[in-house]
Short mmCIF file of C-alpha atoms and ligand atoms in Angstrom, two decimals:
data_model
loop_
_atom_site.label_atom_id
_atom_site.label_comp_id
_atom_site.label_asym_id
_atom_site.label_seq_id
_atom_site.Cartn_x
_atom_site.Cartn_y
_atom_site.Cartn_z
CA UNK A 9 0.00 -7.41 22.86
CA UNK A 10 -2.47 -5.86 20.30
CA UNK A 11 -3.60 -3.33 23.00
CA UNK A 12 -4.37 0.30 22.54
CA UNK A 13 -1.14 1.22 24.32
CA UNK A 14 1.02 -0.84 21.86
CA UNK A 15 -0.81 0.89 18.91
CA UNK A 16 -0.41 4.31 20.48
CA UNK A 17 3.40 3.52 20.75
CA UNK A 18 3.35 2.98 16.97
CA UNK A 19 1.60 6.18 16.12
CA UNK A 20 4.17 7.98 18.53
CA UNK A 21 6.98 6.48 16.49
CA UNK A 22 5.55 7.33 13.22
CA UNK A 23 5.02 11.01 14.29
CA UNK A 24 8.69 10.98 15.44
CA UNK A 25 9.68 9.92 12.16
CA UNK A 26 7.90 12.79 10.40
CA UNK A 27 4.40 11.52 9.59
CA UNK A 28 2.21 14.72 10.20
CA UNK A 29 -1.04 13.93 8.48
CA UNK A 30 -3.61 13.35 11.23
CA UNK A 31 -6.02 11.54 9.14
CA UNK A 32 -3.38 8.98 8.05
CA UNK A 33 -2.24 8.56 11.70
CA UNK A 34 -5.84 8.08 12.77
CA UNK A 35 -6.57 5.54 10.23
CA UNK A 36 -3.47 3.62 11.13
CA UNK A 37 -4.46 3.71 14.95
CA UNK A 38 -7.75 2.15 14.24
CA UNK A 39 -6.78 -0.43 11.43
CA UNK A 40 -6.24 -3.85 13.13
CA UNK A 41 -2.88 -4.83 11.59
CA UNK A 42 -2.92 -7.90 13.58
CA UNK A 43 -5.72 -9.18 11.45
CA UNK A 44 -3.36 -9.10 8.34
CA UNK A 45 -0.73 -11.45 9.44
CA UNK A 46 -0.75 -15.12 10.71
CA UNK A 47 -1.91 -15.57 14.44
CA UNK A 48 1.58 -16.69 15.37
CA UNK A 49 2.82 -13.18 14.35
CA UNK A 50 -0.07 -10.97 15.85
CA UNK A 51 1.92 -10.11 18.86
CA UNK A 52 4.52 -8.44 16.48
CA UNK A 53 1.89 -6.56 14.41
CA UNK A 54 2.05 -3.12 15.91
CA UNK A 55 6.13 -2.98 15.65
CA UNK A 56 7.39 -0.56 12.93
CA UNK A 57 8.70 -3.67 10.89
CA UNK A 58 7.75 -5.64 7.69
CA UNK A 59 6.65 -9.15 8.73
CA UNK A 60 6.31 -12.34 6.43
CA UNK A 61 2.82 -13.08 4.96
CA UNK A 62 3.81 -16.33 3.13
CA UNK A 63 4.76 -16.86 -0.63
CA UNK A 64 8.06 -15.07 0.08
CA UNK A 65 6.26 -11.67 0.65
CA UNK A 66 5.96 -9.18 3.29
CA UNK A 67 3.39 -7.01 4.89
CA UNK A 68 4.73 -3.49 4.49
CA UNK A 69 6.36 -1.69 7.39
CA UNK A 70 3.80 0.73 8.89
CA UNK A 71 6.19 3.70 8.50
CA UNK A 72 6.18 3.24 4.60
CA UNK A 73 2.52 2.76 4.38
CA UNK A 74 1.98 6.03 6.21
CA UNK A 75 4.54 7.75 4.20
CA UNK A 76 3.03 6.64 0.95
CA UNK A 77 -0.43 7.31 2.10
CA UNK A 78 0.33 10.69 3.22
CA UNK A 79 2.08 11.35 -0.39
CA UNK A 80 -1.22 10.02 -1.98
CA UNK A 81 -3.32 12.55 0.06
CA UNK A 82 -0.93 15.54 -0.41
CA UNK A 83 -3.05 17.29 -3.24
CA UNK A 84 -6.33 16.65 -1.48
CA UNK A 85 -8.60 13.59 -1.25
CA UNK A 86 -7.95 11.39 -4.28
CA UNK A 87 -11.20 9.77 -5.97
CA UNK A 88 -9.80 6.85 -7.92
CA UNK A 89 -6.70 5.05 -6.51
CA UNK A 90 -4.96 1.97 -8.04
CA UNK A 91 -2.65 -0.10 -5.58
CA UNK A 92 -0.27 -2.51 -7.28
CA UNK A 93 0.89 -5.47 -4.86
CA UNK A 94 -1.87 -5.43 -2.47
CA UNK A 95 -0.34 -8.47 -0.61
CA UNK A 96 -2.11 -8.82 2.70
CA UNK A 97 -4.44 -6.09 2.01
CA UNK A 98 -3.17 -3.91 4.94
CA UNK A 99 -2.25 -0.77 2.64
CA UNK A 100 -5.57 -1.27 0.89
CA UNK A 101 -7.42 -1.03 4.27
CA UNK A 102 -5.45 2.12 5.23
CA UNK A 103 -6.45 3.77 1.87
CA UNK A 104 -10.08 2.65 1.99
CA UNK A 105 -11.48 5.38 4.32
CA UNK A 106 -9.18 8.11 2.95
CA UNK A 107 -10.10 7.88 -0.82
CA UNK A 108 -13.08 7.60 -3.21
CA UNK A 109 -12.35 4.16 -4.71
CA UNK A 110 -9.48 1.58 -4.44
CA UNK A 111 -8.62 -0.64 -7.25
CA UNK A 112 -6.03 -3.12 -5.81
CA UNK A 113 -3.93 -5.68 -7.97
CA UNK A 114 -2.09 -8.62 -6.62
CA UNK A 115 -0.33 -11.38 -8.79
CA UNK A 116 -0.30 -14.20 -6.10
CA UNK A 117 -3.59 -15.79 -5.95
CA UNK A 118 -3.33 -17.22 -2.43
CA UNK A 119 -2.60 -13.86 -1.09
CA UNK A 120 -5.44 -12.27 -2.75
CA UNK A 121 -7.84 -14.84 -1.67
CA UNK A 122 -6.98 -14.04 2.00
CA UNK A 123 -6.93 -10.24 1.50
CA UNK A 124 -10.37 -10.54 -0.08
CA UNK A 125 -11.85 -12.23 3.15
CA UNK A 126 -10.21 -9.41 5.17
CA UNK A 127 -11.71 -6.70 3.07
CA UNK A 128 -15.12 -8.52 3.38
CA UNK A 129 -14.73 -8.86 7.17
CA UNK A 130 -13.89 -5.00 7.64
CA UNK A 131 -16.63 -4.15 5.19
CA UNK A 132 -14.36 -2.02 3.12
CA UNK A 133 -17.17 -1.40 0.37
CA UNK A 134 -15.23 0.90 -1.75
CA UNK A 135 -12.29 -1.67 -2.59
CA UNK A 136 -12.13 -3.83 -5.66
CA UNK A 137 -9.57 -6.62 -5.77
CA UNK A 138 -8.26 -8.13 -9.04
CA UNK A 139 -5.74 -10.97 -9.58
CA UNK A 140 -3.61 -9.80 -12.23
CA UNK A 141 -0.16 -8.44 -13.42
CA UNK A 142 -0.07 -4.88 -12.02
CA UNK A 143 2.65 -3.96 -14.49
CA UNK A 144 -0.21 -3.53 -17.10
CA UNK A 145 -2.20 -1.45 -14.80
CA UNK A 146 -6.04 -1.62 -14.84
CA UNK A 147 -6.92 0.38 -17.99
CA UNK A 148 -10.60 0.02 -18.10
CA UNK A 149 -10.94 1.63 -14.38
CA UNK A 150 -8.63 4.43 -15.18
CA UNK A 151 -7.47 7.24 -15.32
CA UNK A 152 -6.41 7.22 -11.81
CA UNK A 153 -5.65 10.25 -9.47
CA UNK A 154 -3.12 8.08 -7.60
CA UNK A 155 -1.27 4.87 -8.58
CA UNK A 156 0.58 3.40 -5.56
CA UNK A 157 3.01 0.49 -5.93
CA UNK A 158 4.31 -1.82 -3.07
CA UNK A 159 6.74 -3.67 -5.12
CA UNK A 160 9.68 -2.24 -7.15
CA UNK A 161 10.06 -2.53 -10.86
CA UNK A 162 13.59 -1.83 -12.39
CA UNK A 163 12.10 1.12 -14.31
CA UNK A 164 8.85 3.01 -14.19
CA UNK A 165 6.20 0.86 -16.22
CA UNK A 166 5.18 2.86 -19.26
CA UNK A 167 1.59 1.51 -19.00
CA UNK A 168 1.25 3.08 -15.60
CA UNK A 169 2.00 6.48 -16.75
CA UNK A 170 -0.52 6.32 -19.39
CA UNK A 171 -3.26 5.60 -16.83
CA UNK A 172 -2.59 8.54 -14.59
CA UNK A 173 -5.27 11.48 -14.74
CA UNK A 174 -3.91 14.90 -15.32
CA UNK A 175 -2.47 16.08 -12.14
CA UNK A 176 -2.37 12.54 -11.01
CA UNK A 177 0.58 11.00 -9.16
CA UNK A 178 2.45 7.65 -9.24
CA UNK A 179 4.12 6.64 -6.06
CA UNK A 180 6.26 3.77 -6.49
CA UNK A 181 9.62 2.29 -5.42
CA UNK A 182 11.93 1.74 -8.43
CA UNK A 183 15.23 -0.04 -8.80
CA UNK A 184 16.94 -3.33 -8.23
CA UNK A 185 19.63 -3.49 -5.25
CA UNK A 186 19.41 0.29 -4.57
CA UNK A 187 15.68 1.27 -4.69
CA UNK A 188 14.21 4.82 -4.31
CA UNK A 189 10.69 5.85 -3.77
CA UNK A 190 9.70 8.28 -6.36
CA UNK A 191 6.63 10.32 -7.00
CA UNK A 192 5.85 11.11 -10.63
CA UNK A 193 3.22 13.92 -11.07
CA UNK A 194 1.48 14.13 -14.43
CA UNK A 195 1.77 17.90 -15.30
CA UNK A 196 0.48 19.83 -18.40
CA UNK A 197 4.05 19.52 -19.62
CA UNK A 198 4.33 15.71 -19.08
CA UNK A 199 5.47 13.68 -16.10
CA UNK A 200 7.53 15.21 -13.39
CA UNK A 201 9.69 12.99 -11.23
CA UNK A 202 10.78 13.57 -7.67
CA UNK A 203 12.95 11.36 -5.43
CA UNK A 204 11.36 10.80 -1.77
CA UNK A 205 13.80 8.61 0.01
CA UNK A 206 15.72 5.40 -0.36
CA UNK A 207 13.59 2.27 0.28
CA UNK A 208 13.52 -1.57 0.33
CA UNK A 209 10.68 -3.54 -1.24
CA UNK A 210 10.11 -6.86 -2.73
CA UNK A 211 10.66 -6.80 -6.66
CA UNK A 212 7.60 -6.02 -8.87
CA UNK A 213 7.34 -9.26 -11.02
CA UNK A 214 5.68 -9.92 -14.21
CA UNK A 215 2.90 -12.47 -14.84
CA UNK A 216 0.75 -14.09 -12.19
CA UNK A 217 0.95 -17.17 -9.83
CA UNK A 218 -2.13 -19.34 -9.19
CA UNK A 219 -1.00 -20.82 -5.78
N1 SAH B 8 1.10 -3.51 0.80
C1 SAH B 8 1.47 -4.96 1.01
C2 SAH B 8 2.68 -5.32 0.39
C3 SAH B 8 2.85 -6.70 0.12
S1 SAH B 8 4.50 -6.88 -0.61
C4 SAH B 8 1.14 -5.36 2.38
O1 SAH B 8 1.26 -4.56 3.33
O2 SAH B 8 0.81 -6.48 2.52
C5 SAH B 8 4.32 -6.48 -2.38
C6 SAH B 8 3.45 -7.44 -3.18
O3 SAH B 8 3.36 -7.07 -4.51
C7 SAH B 8 3.49 -8.94 -3.04
O4 SAH B 8 2.18 -9.51 -2.39
C8 SAH B 8 3.61 -9.40 -4.54
O5 SAH B 8 3.19 -10.52 -4.82
C9 SAH B 8 3.16 -8.16 -5.07
N2 SAH B 8 3.38 -7.88 -6.61
C10 SAH B 8 4.84 -8.04 -7.10
N3 SAH B 8 4.64 -7.79 -8.34
C11 SAH B 8 3.40 -7.63 -8.80
C12 SAH B 8 2.82 -7.43 -9.93
N4 SAH B 8 3.37 -7.20 -11.05
N5 SAH B 8 1.49 -7.23 -10.00
C13 SAH B 8 0.76 -7.44 -8.69
N6 SAH B 8 1.28 -7.59 -7.53
C14 SAH B 8 2.67 -7.74 -7.58
#
């Protein structure tokens, strides 16, 4: 059920949905998504769907991981990437081979501890994980070429914009009930926002949880 054929079917589906970046498709093909969910759900790991990972959170749908990663790479290979809401660590693992460094933040300690083990097992050496509130960003590691969020704040957090490098891009779901994925590019004349598509993410919450 985690066979090569099941994985190929997922890649096929992502291509049908408009994912065209072959580096992204290749990384999704080779990243063991079944290792990022509980064993009881491993047989569903290559379905194009979000799945529960505990603490009321979900591992992102492969389509949205592919789409956001594609947007992250659109202007060439980014050097420094900050990820907010790393959850299971799946998006983190997909980014790792495609960028210079990944700085990933998660507010729930229990999730972070598990993803730390996965990152170690997969030997992703360019990944740093931090237990913190991503609404504040990670100022001392910035500025970032890309900031990618996997949870939706009501409005774009101002701290994140100040941590974008010139030409950098923030890729983030924004909103409450009606969410949209936006991409903010930091141009010479200030930030420029484009609407990518409507999405459904868990909310970006302030503070941290020790559980
Ligand atoms: N890409 C992850 C998505 C996990 S769901 C995956 O595929 O597993 C989104 C995650 O964002 C949750 O784990 C949630 O705890 C986290 N999150 C929400 N608000 C946050 C914040 N302010 N700072 C850091 N993480 C946050």
